[in-house]
Amino acid sequence: MGKKFAIGALIGAIAGVVAGMLTAPKSGKETRADIKAKATEMKNQAESKADKAKHKVAKVAGDMKSTAEEYKERSEHAVEEAIEGAKHGFKK
């Protein structure tokens, strides 16, 4: 639901900006320049947020990989200890 709300808010913001620019008492050339500038600004903001999200995902993935490797090493060690314990138990 949060994703849908964010998309709706973004679309609403864009519609509001465009409506405001189109109803402003400016020439067509000025309005097009304003729309282009605002579109560039919004594109840059979106790219920045996408980069931040990408870095966060990469960090989380790296953390998860490290944790998985740690658990793998622990389980391998536990299995080795169990095997050694079983070997010594059978020799008695």
mmCIF file of N, CA and C in Angstrom:
data_model
loop_
_atom_site.group_PDB
_atom_site.id
_atom_site.type_symbol
_atom_site.label_atom_id
_atom_site.label_comp_id
_atom_site.label_asym_id
_atom_site.label_seq_id
_atom_site.Cartn_x
_atom_site.Cartn_y
_atom_site.Cartn_z
ATOM 1 N N MET A 1 0.818 -1.181 0.000
ATOM 2 C CA MET A 1 0.000 0.000 0.000
ATOM 3 C C MET A 1 0.866 1.251 0.000
ATOM 4 N N GLY A 2 1.983 1.244 0.685
ATOM 5 C CA GLY A 2 2.871 2.392 0.746
ATOM 6 C C GLY A 2 3.430 2.758 -0.617
ATOM 7 N N LYS A 3 3.726 1.737 -1.416
ATOM 8 C CA LYS A 3 4.267 1.972 -2.758
ATOM 9 C C LYS A 3 3.223 2.649 -3.639
ATOM 10 N N LYS A 4 1.983 2.167 -3.543
ATOM 11 C CA LYS A 4 0.909 2.761 -4.342
ATOM 12 C C LYS A 4 0.670 4.213 -3.926
ATOM 13 N N PHE A 5 0.740 4.464 -2.625
ATOM 14 C CA PHE A 5 0.545 5.827 -2.138
ATOM 15 C C PHE A 5 1.652 6.741 -2.653
ATOM 16 N N ALA A 6 2.894 6.265 -2.620
ATOM 17 C CA ALA A 6 4.022 7.070 -3.092
ATOM 18 C C ALA A 6 3.888 7.387 -4.580
ATOM 19 N N ILE A 7 3.473 6.396 -5.359
ATOM 20 C CA ILE A 7 3.291 6.621 -6.792
ATOM 21 C C ILE A 7 2.170 7.622 -7.024
ATOM 22 N N GLY A 8 1.071 7.472 -6.274
ATOM 23 C CA GLY A 8 -0.045 8.414 -6.395
ATOM 24 C C GLY A 8 0.353 9.826 -6.006
ATOM 25 N N ALA A 9 1.147 9.939 -4.941
ATOM 26 C CA ALA A 9 1.615 11.259 -4.501
ATOM 27 C C ALA A 9 2.515 11.891 -5.553
ATOM 28 N N LEU A 10 3.387 11.091 -6.164
ATOM 29 C CA LEU A 10 4.275 11.597 -7.203
ATOM 30 C C LEU A 10 3.480 12.072 -8.415
ATOM 31 N N ILE A 11 2.516 11.277 -8.828
ATOM 32 C CA ILE A 11 1.684 11.666 -9.973
ATOM 33 C C ILE A 11 0.905 12.937 -9.649
ATOM 34 N N GLY A 12 0.379 13.014 -8.433
ATOM 35 C CA GLY A 12 -0.348 14.215 -8.013
ATOM 36 C C GLY A 12 0.531 15.443 -8.002
ATOM 37 N N ALA A 13 1.758 15.290 -7.519
ATOM 38 C CA ALA A 13 2.690 16.419 -7.487
ATOM 39 C C ALA A 13 3.019 16.888 -8.896
ATOM 40 N N ILE A 14 3.262 15.942 -9.778
ATOM 41 C CA ILE A 14 3.572 16.295 -11.172
ATOM 42 C C ILE A 14 2.387 17.014 -11.807
ATOM 43 N N ALA A 15 1.188 16.478 -11.596
ATOM 44 C CA ALA A 15 -0.014 17.104 -12.160
ATOM 45 C C ALA A 15 -0.192 18.513 -11.606
ATOM 46 N N GLY A 16 0.061 18.696 -10.329
ATOM 47 C CA GLY A 16 -0.053 20.020 -9.721
ATOM 48 C C GLY A 16 0.938 21.010 -10.304
ATOM 49 N N VAL A 17 2.164 20.575 -10.484
ATOM 50 C CA VAL A 17 3.195 21.453 -11.054
ATOM 51 C C VAL A 17 2.826 21.835 -12.483
ATOM 52 N N VAL A 18 2.422 20.859 -13.275
ATOM 53 C CA VAL A 18 2.064 21.131 -14.667
ATOM 54 C C VAL A 18 0.851 22.057 -14.731
ATOM 55 N N ALA A 19 -0.158 21.784 -13.917
ATOM 56 C CA ALA A 19 -1.360 22.633 -13.913
ATOM 57 C C ALA A 19 -1.007 24.055 -13.517
ATOM 58 N N GLY A 20 -0.164 24.202 -12.520
ATOM 59 C CA GLY A 20 0.259 25.542 -12.089
ATOM 60 C C GLY A 20 1.010 26.281 -13.181
ATOM 61 N N MET A 21 1.846 25.581 -13.881
ATOM 62 C CA MET A 21 2.614 26.223 -14.951
ATOM 63 C C MET A 21 1.727 26.596 -16.128
ATOM 64 N N LEU A 22 0.789 25.728 -16.441
ATOM 65 C CA LEU A 22 -0.071 25.999 -17.592
ATOM 66 C C LEU A 22 -1.065 27.131 -17.340
ATOM 67 N N THR A 23 -1.414 27.350 -16.094
ATOM 68 C CA THR A 23 -2.376 28.419 -15.786
ATOM 69 C C THR A 23 -1.687 29.731 -15.431
ATOM 70 N N ALA A 24 -0.384 29.718 -15.326
ATOM 71 C CA ALA A 24 0.354 30.945 -15.004
ATOM 72 C C ALA A 24 0.332 31.882 -16.218
ATOM 73 N N PRO A 25 0.274 33.182 -15.956
ATOM 74 C CA PRO A 25 0.231 34.148 -17.074
ATOM 75 C C PRO A 25 1.621 34.362 -17.690
ATOM 76 N N LYS A 26 2.073 33.371 -18.457
ATOM 77 C CA LYS A 26 3.382 33.455 -19.119
ATOM 78 C C LYS A 26 3.194 33.093 -20.582
ATOM 79 N N SER A 27 4.203 33.422 -21.355
ATOM 80 C CA SER A 27 4.169 33.041 -22.764
ATOM 81 C C SER A 27 4.417 31.539 -22.887
ATOM 82 N N GLY A 28 4.084 30.991 -24.031
ATOM 83 C CA GLY A 28 4.302 29.566 -24.281
ATOM 84 C C GLY A 28 5.766 29.187 -24.147
ATOM 85 N N LYS A 29 6.638 30.064 -24.628
ATOM 86 C CA LYS A 29 8.078 29.800 -24.561
ATOM 87 C C LYS A 29 8.538 29.726 -23.111
ATOM 88 N N GLU A 30 8.077 30.664 -22.293
ATOM 89 C CA GLU A 30 8.448 30.668 -20.874
ATOM 90 C C GLU A 30 7.888 29.439 -20.159
ATOM 91 N N THR A 31 6.656 29.093 -20.485
ATOM 92 C CA THR A 31 6.021 27.932 -19.852
ATOM 93 C C THR A 31 6.768 26.650 -20.204
ATOM 94 N N ARG A 32 7.132 26.507 -21.485
ATOM 95 C CA ARG A 32 7.891 25.318 -21.900
ATOM 96 C C ARG A 32 9.243 25.268 -21.191
ATOM 97 N N ALA A 33 9.892 26.415 -21.043
ATOM 98 C CA ALA A 33 11.185 26.460 -20.343
ATOM 99 C C ALA A 33 11.004 26.063 -18.878
ATOM 100 N N ASP A 34 9.928 26.550 -18.250
ATOM 101 C CA ASP A 34 9.658 26.199 -16.860
ATOM 102 C C ASP A 34 9.394 24.699 -16.715
ATOM 103 N N ILE A 35 8.595 24.152 -17.635
ATOM 104 C CA ILE A 35 8.284 22.718 -17.590
ATOM 105 C C ILE A 35 9.556 21.902 -17.774
ATOM 106 N N LYS A 36 10.405 22.313 -18.702
ATOM 107 C CA LYS A 36 11.652 21.596 -18.942
ATOM 108 C C LYS A 36 12.556 21.654 -17.712
ATOM 109 N N ALA A 37 12.651 22.837 -17.092
ATOM 110 C CA ALA A 37 13.490 22.977 -15.902
ATOM 111 C C ALA A 37 12.963 22.110 -14.758
ATOM 112 N N LYS A 38 11.655 22.130 -14.567
ATOM 113 C CA LYS A 38 11.059 21.331 -13.482
ATOM 114 C C LYS A 38 11.221 19.841 -13.763
ATOM 115 N N ALA A 39 11.058 19.435 -15.021
ATOM 116 C CA ALA A 39 11.234 18.026 -15.379
ATOM 117 C C ALA A 39 12.676 17.580 -15.119
ATOM 118 N N THR A 40 13.622 18.440 -15.456
ATOM 119 C CA THR A 40 15.037 18.128 -15.213
ATOM 120 C C THR A 40 15.301 17.999 -13.722
ATOM 121 N N GLU A 41 14.738 18.921 -12.951
ATOM 122 C CA GLU A 41 14.908 18.881 -11.488
ATOM 123 C C GLU A 41 14.330 17.592 -10.907
ATOM 124 N N MET A 42 13.121 17.235 -11.342
ATOM 125 C CA MET A 42 12.483 16.021 -10.832
ATOM 126 C C MET A 42 13.241 14.768 -11.267
ATOM 127 N N LYS A 43 13.785 14.790 -12.482
ATOM 128 C CA LYS A 43 14.581 13.659 -12.966
ATOM 129 C C LYS A 43 15.822 13.487 -12.099
ATOM 130 N N ASN A 44 16.485 14.607 -11.795
ATOM 131 C CA ASN A 44 17.686 14.555 -10.959
ATOM 132 C C ASN A 44 17.359 14.031 -9.564
ATOM 133 N N GLN A 45 16.230 14.481 -9.007
ATOM 134 C CA GLN A 45 15.824 13.994 -7.692
ATOM 135 C C GLN A 45 15.535 12.493 -7.733
ATOM 136 N N ALA A 46 14.862 12.054 -8.773
ATOM 137 C CA ALA A 46 14.548 10.629 -8.908
ATOM 138 C C ALA A 46 15.825 9.799 -9.041
ATOM 139 N N GLU A 47 16.772 10.293 -9.825
ATOM 140 C CA GLU A 47 18.037 9.579 -9.992
ATOM 141 C C GLU A 47 18.789 9.506 -8.665
ATOM 142 N N SER A 48 18.782 10.603 -7.923
ATOM 143 C CA SER A 48 19.450 10.626 -6.619
ATOM 144 C C SER A 48 18.827 9.618 -5.666
ATOM 145 N N LYS A 49 17.496 9.600 -5.614
ATOM 146 C CA LYS A 49 16.812 8.644 -4.738
ATOM 147 C C LYS A 49 17.057 7.217 -5.188
ATOM 148 N N ALA A 50 17.099 6.993 -6.493
ATOM 149 C CA ALA A 50 17.369 5.650 -7.014
ATOM 150 C C ALA A 50 18.782 5.206 -6.640
ATOM 151 N N ASP A 51 19.752 6.123 -6.727
ATOM 152 C CA ASP A 51 21.127 5.795 -6.339
ATOM 153 C C ASP A 51 21.204 5.441 -4.857
ATOM 154 N N LYS A 52 20.525 6.229 -4.025
ATOM 155 C CA LYS A 52 20.523 5.949 -2.584
ATOM 156 C C LYS A 52 19.905 4.586 -2.307
ATOM 157 N N ALA A 53 18.805 4.294 -2.983
ATOM 158 C CA ALA A 53 18.141 3.004 -2.786
ATOM 159 C C ALA A 53 19.050 1.867 -3.249
ATOM 160 N N LYS A 54 19.734 2.072 -4.370
ATOM 161 C CA LYS A 54 20.626 1.042 -4.906
ATOM 162 C C LYS A 54 21.764 0.757 -3.920
ATOM 163 N N HIS A 55 22.334 1.818 -3.345
ATOM 164 C CA HIS A 55 23.420 1.636 -2.381
ATOM 165 C C HIS A 55 22.917 0.931 -1.115
ATOM 166 N N LYS A 56 21.709 1.293 -0.686
ATOM 167 C CA LYS A 56 21.148 0.659 0.499
ATOM 168 C C LYS A 56 20.904 -0.828 0.243
ATOM 169 N N VAL A 57 20.362 -1.149 -0.924
ATOM 170 C CA VAL A 57 20.121 -2.553 -1.274
ATOM 171 C C VAL A 57 21.446 -3.313 -1.333
ATOM 172 N N ALA A 58 22.467 -2.697 -1.911
ATOM 173 C CA ALA A 58 23.776 -3.356 -2.003
ATOM 174 C C ALA A 58 24.347 -3.607 -0.606
ATOM 175 N N LYS A 59 24.181 -2.645 0.293
ATOM 176 C CA LYS A 59 24.676 -2.808 1.669
ATOM 177 C C LYS A 59 23.939 -3.934 2.368
ATOM 178 N N VAL A 60 22.624 -3.950 2.251
ATOM 179 C CA VAL A 60 21.829 -5.002 2.888
ATOM 180 C C VAL A 60 22.212 -6.366 2.307
ATOM 181 N N ALA A 61 22.386 -6.426 0.994
ATOM 182 C CA ALA A 61 22.773 -7.688 0.356
ATOM 183 C C ALA A 61 24.142 -8.146 0.857
ATOM 184 N N GLY A 62 25.067 -7.201 0.993
ATOM 185 C CA GLY A 62 26.394 -7.543 1.509
ATOM 186 C C GLY A 62 26.323 -8.044 2.944
ATOM 187 N N ASP A 63 25.508 -7.377 3.757
ATOM 188 C CA ASP A 63 25.332 -7.808 5.144
ATOM 189 C C ASP A 63 24.732 -9.205 5.208
ATOM 190 N N MET A 64 23.740 -9.445 4.352
ATOM 191 C CA MET A 64 23.097 -10.762 4.336
ATOM 192 C C MET A 64 24.086 -11.842 3.889
ATOM 193 N N LYS A 65 24.916 -11.514 2.928
ATOM 194 C CA LYS A 65 25.914 -12.479 2.452
ATOM 195 C C LYS A 65 26.903 -12.809 3.566
ATOM 196 N N SER A 66 27.350 -11.772 4.284
ATOM 197 C CA SER A 66 28.284 -11.995 5.388
ATOM 198 C C SER A 66 27.659 -12.868 6.470
ATOM 199 N N THR A 67 26.413 -12.580 6.792
ATOM 200 C CA THR A 67 25.713 -13.363 7.805
ATOM 201 C C THR A 67 25.551 -14.808 7.352
ATOM 202 N N ALA A 68 25.193 -15.009 6.094
ATOM 203 C CA ALA A 68 25.034 -16.365 5.564
ATOM 204 C C ALA A 68 26.357 -17.120 5.607
ATOM 205 N N GLU A 69 27.445 -16.440 5.266
ATOM 206 C CA GLU A 69 28.759 -17.090 5.299
ATOM 207 C C GLU A 69 29.138 -17.460 6.727
ATOM 208 N N GLU A 70 28.822 -16.577 7.671
ATOM 209 C CA GLU A 70 29.119 -16.854 9.072
ATOM 210 C C GLU A 70 28.342 -18.084 9.552
ATOM 211 N N TYR A 71 27.043 -18.153 9.220
ATOM 212 C CA TYR A 71 26.239 -19.303 9.612
ATOM 213 C C TYR A 71 26.721 -20.582 8.936
ATOM 214 N N LYS A 72 27.157 -20.462 7.708
ATOM 215 C CA LYS A 72 27.681 -21.631 7.006
ATOM 216 C C LYS A 72 28.930 -22.162 7.708
ATOM 217 N N GLU A 73 29.838 -21.242 8.070
ATOM 218 C CA GLU A 73 31.054 -21.652 8.768
ATOM 219 C C GLU A 73 30.735 -22.286 10.117
ATOM 220 N N ARG A 74 29.780 -21.695 10.830
ATOM 221 C CA ARG A 74 29.390 -22.256 12.134
ATOM 222 C C ARG A 74 28.807 -23.663 11.973
ATOM 223 N N SER A 75 27.959 -23.832 10.965
ATOM 224 C CA SER A 75 27.335 -25.146 10.788
ATOM 225 C C SER A 75 28.374 -26.174 10.344
ATOM 226 N N GLU A 76 29.312 -25.780 9.481
ATOM 227 C CA GLU A 76 30.376 -26.704 9.068
ATOM 228 C C GLU A 76 31.208 -27.121 10.275
ATOM 229 N N HIS A 77 31.517 -26.166 11.134
ATOM 230 C CA HIS A 77 32.302 -26.452 12.337
ATOM 231 C C HIS A 77 31.528 -27.395 13.262
ATOM 232 N N ALA A 78 30.222 -27.136 13.417
ATOM 233 C CA ALA A 78 29.397 -27.997 14.277
ATOM 234 C C ALA A 78 29.324 -29.415 13.723
ATOM 235 N N VAL A 79 29.223 -29.541 12.403
ATOM 236 C CA VAL A 79 29.179 -30.874 11.786
ATOM 237 C C VAL A 79 30.511 -31.583 11.991
ATOM 238 N N GLU A 80 31.604 -30.872 11.804
ATOM 239 C CA GLU A 80 32.927 -31.470 12.004
ATOM 240 C C GLU A 80 33.085 -31.944 13.442
ATOM 241 N N GLU A 81 32.651 -31.136 14.401
ATOM 242 C CA GLU A 81 32.735 -31.519 15.812
ATOM 243 C C GLU A 81 31.861 -32.740 16.089
ATOM 244 N N ALA A 82 30.677 -32.777 15.493
ATOM 245 C CA ALA A 82 29.780 -33.910 15.690
ATOM 246 C C ALA A 82 30.394 -35.186 15.121
ATOM 247 N N ILE A 83 31.024 -35.068 13.953
ATOM 248 C CA ILE A 83 31.664 -36.233 13.338
ATOM 249 C C ILE A 83 32.813 -36.725 14.210
ATOM 250 N N GLU A 84 33.637 -35.794 14.685
ATOM 251 C CA GLU A 84 34.760 -36.173 15.552
ATOM 252 C C GLU A 84 34.244 -36.807 16.844
ATOM 253 N N GLY A 85 33.198 -36.206 17.390
ATOM 254 C CA GLY A 85 32.613 -36.770 18.625
ATOM 255 C C GLY A 85 32.076 -38.162 18.388
ATOM 256 N N ALA A 86 31.461 -38.372 17.253
ATOM 257 C CA ALA A 86 30.924 -39.697 16.928
ATOM 258 C C ALA A 86 32.061 -40.705 16.741
ATOM 259 N N LYS A 87 33.147 -40.278 16.110
ATOM 260 C CA LYS A 87 34.284 -41.178 15.907
ATOM 261 C C LYS A 87 34.870 -41.621 17.243
ATOM 262 N N HIS A 88 35.014 -40.681 18.165
ATOM 263 C CA HIS A 88 35.581 -41.000 19.460
ATOM 264 C C HIS A 88 34.609 -41.845 20.292
ATOM 265 N N GLY A 89 33.342 -41.621 20.072
ATOM 266 C CA GLY A 89 32.337 -42.399 20.807
ATOM 267 C C GLY A 89 32.305 -43.844 20.355
ATOM 268 N N PHE A 90 32.577 -44.102 19.083
ATOM 269 C CA PHE A 90 32.557 -45.463 18.573
ATOM 270 C C PHE A 90 33.803 -46.244 18.958
ATOM 271 N N LYS A 91 34.912 -45.548 19.271
ATOM 272 C CA LYS A 91 36.159 -46.219 19.604
ATOM 273 C C LYS A 91 36.125 -46.792 21.020
ATOM 274 N N LYS A 92 35.223 -46.361 21.865
ATOM 275 C CA LYS A 92 35.194 -46.818 23.257
ATOM 276 C C LYS A 92 34.712 -48.189 23.359
#
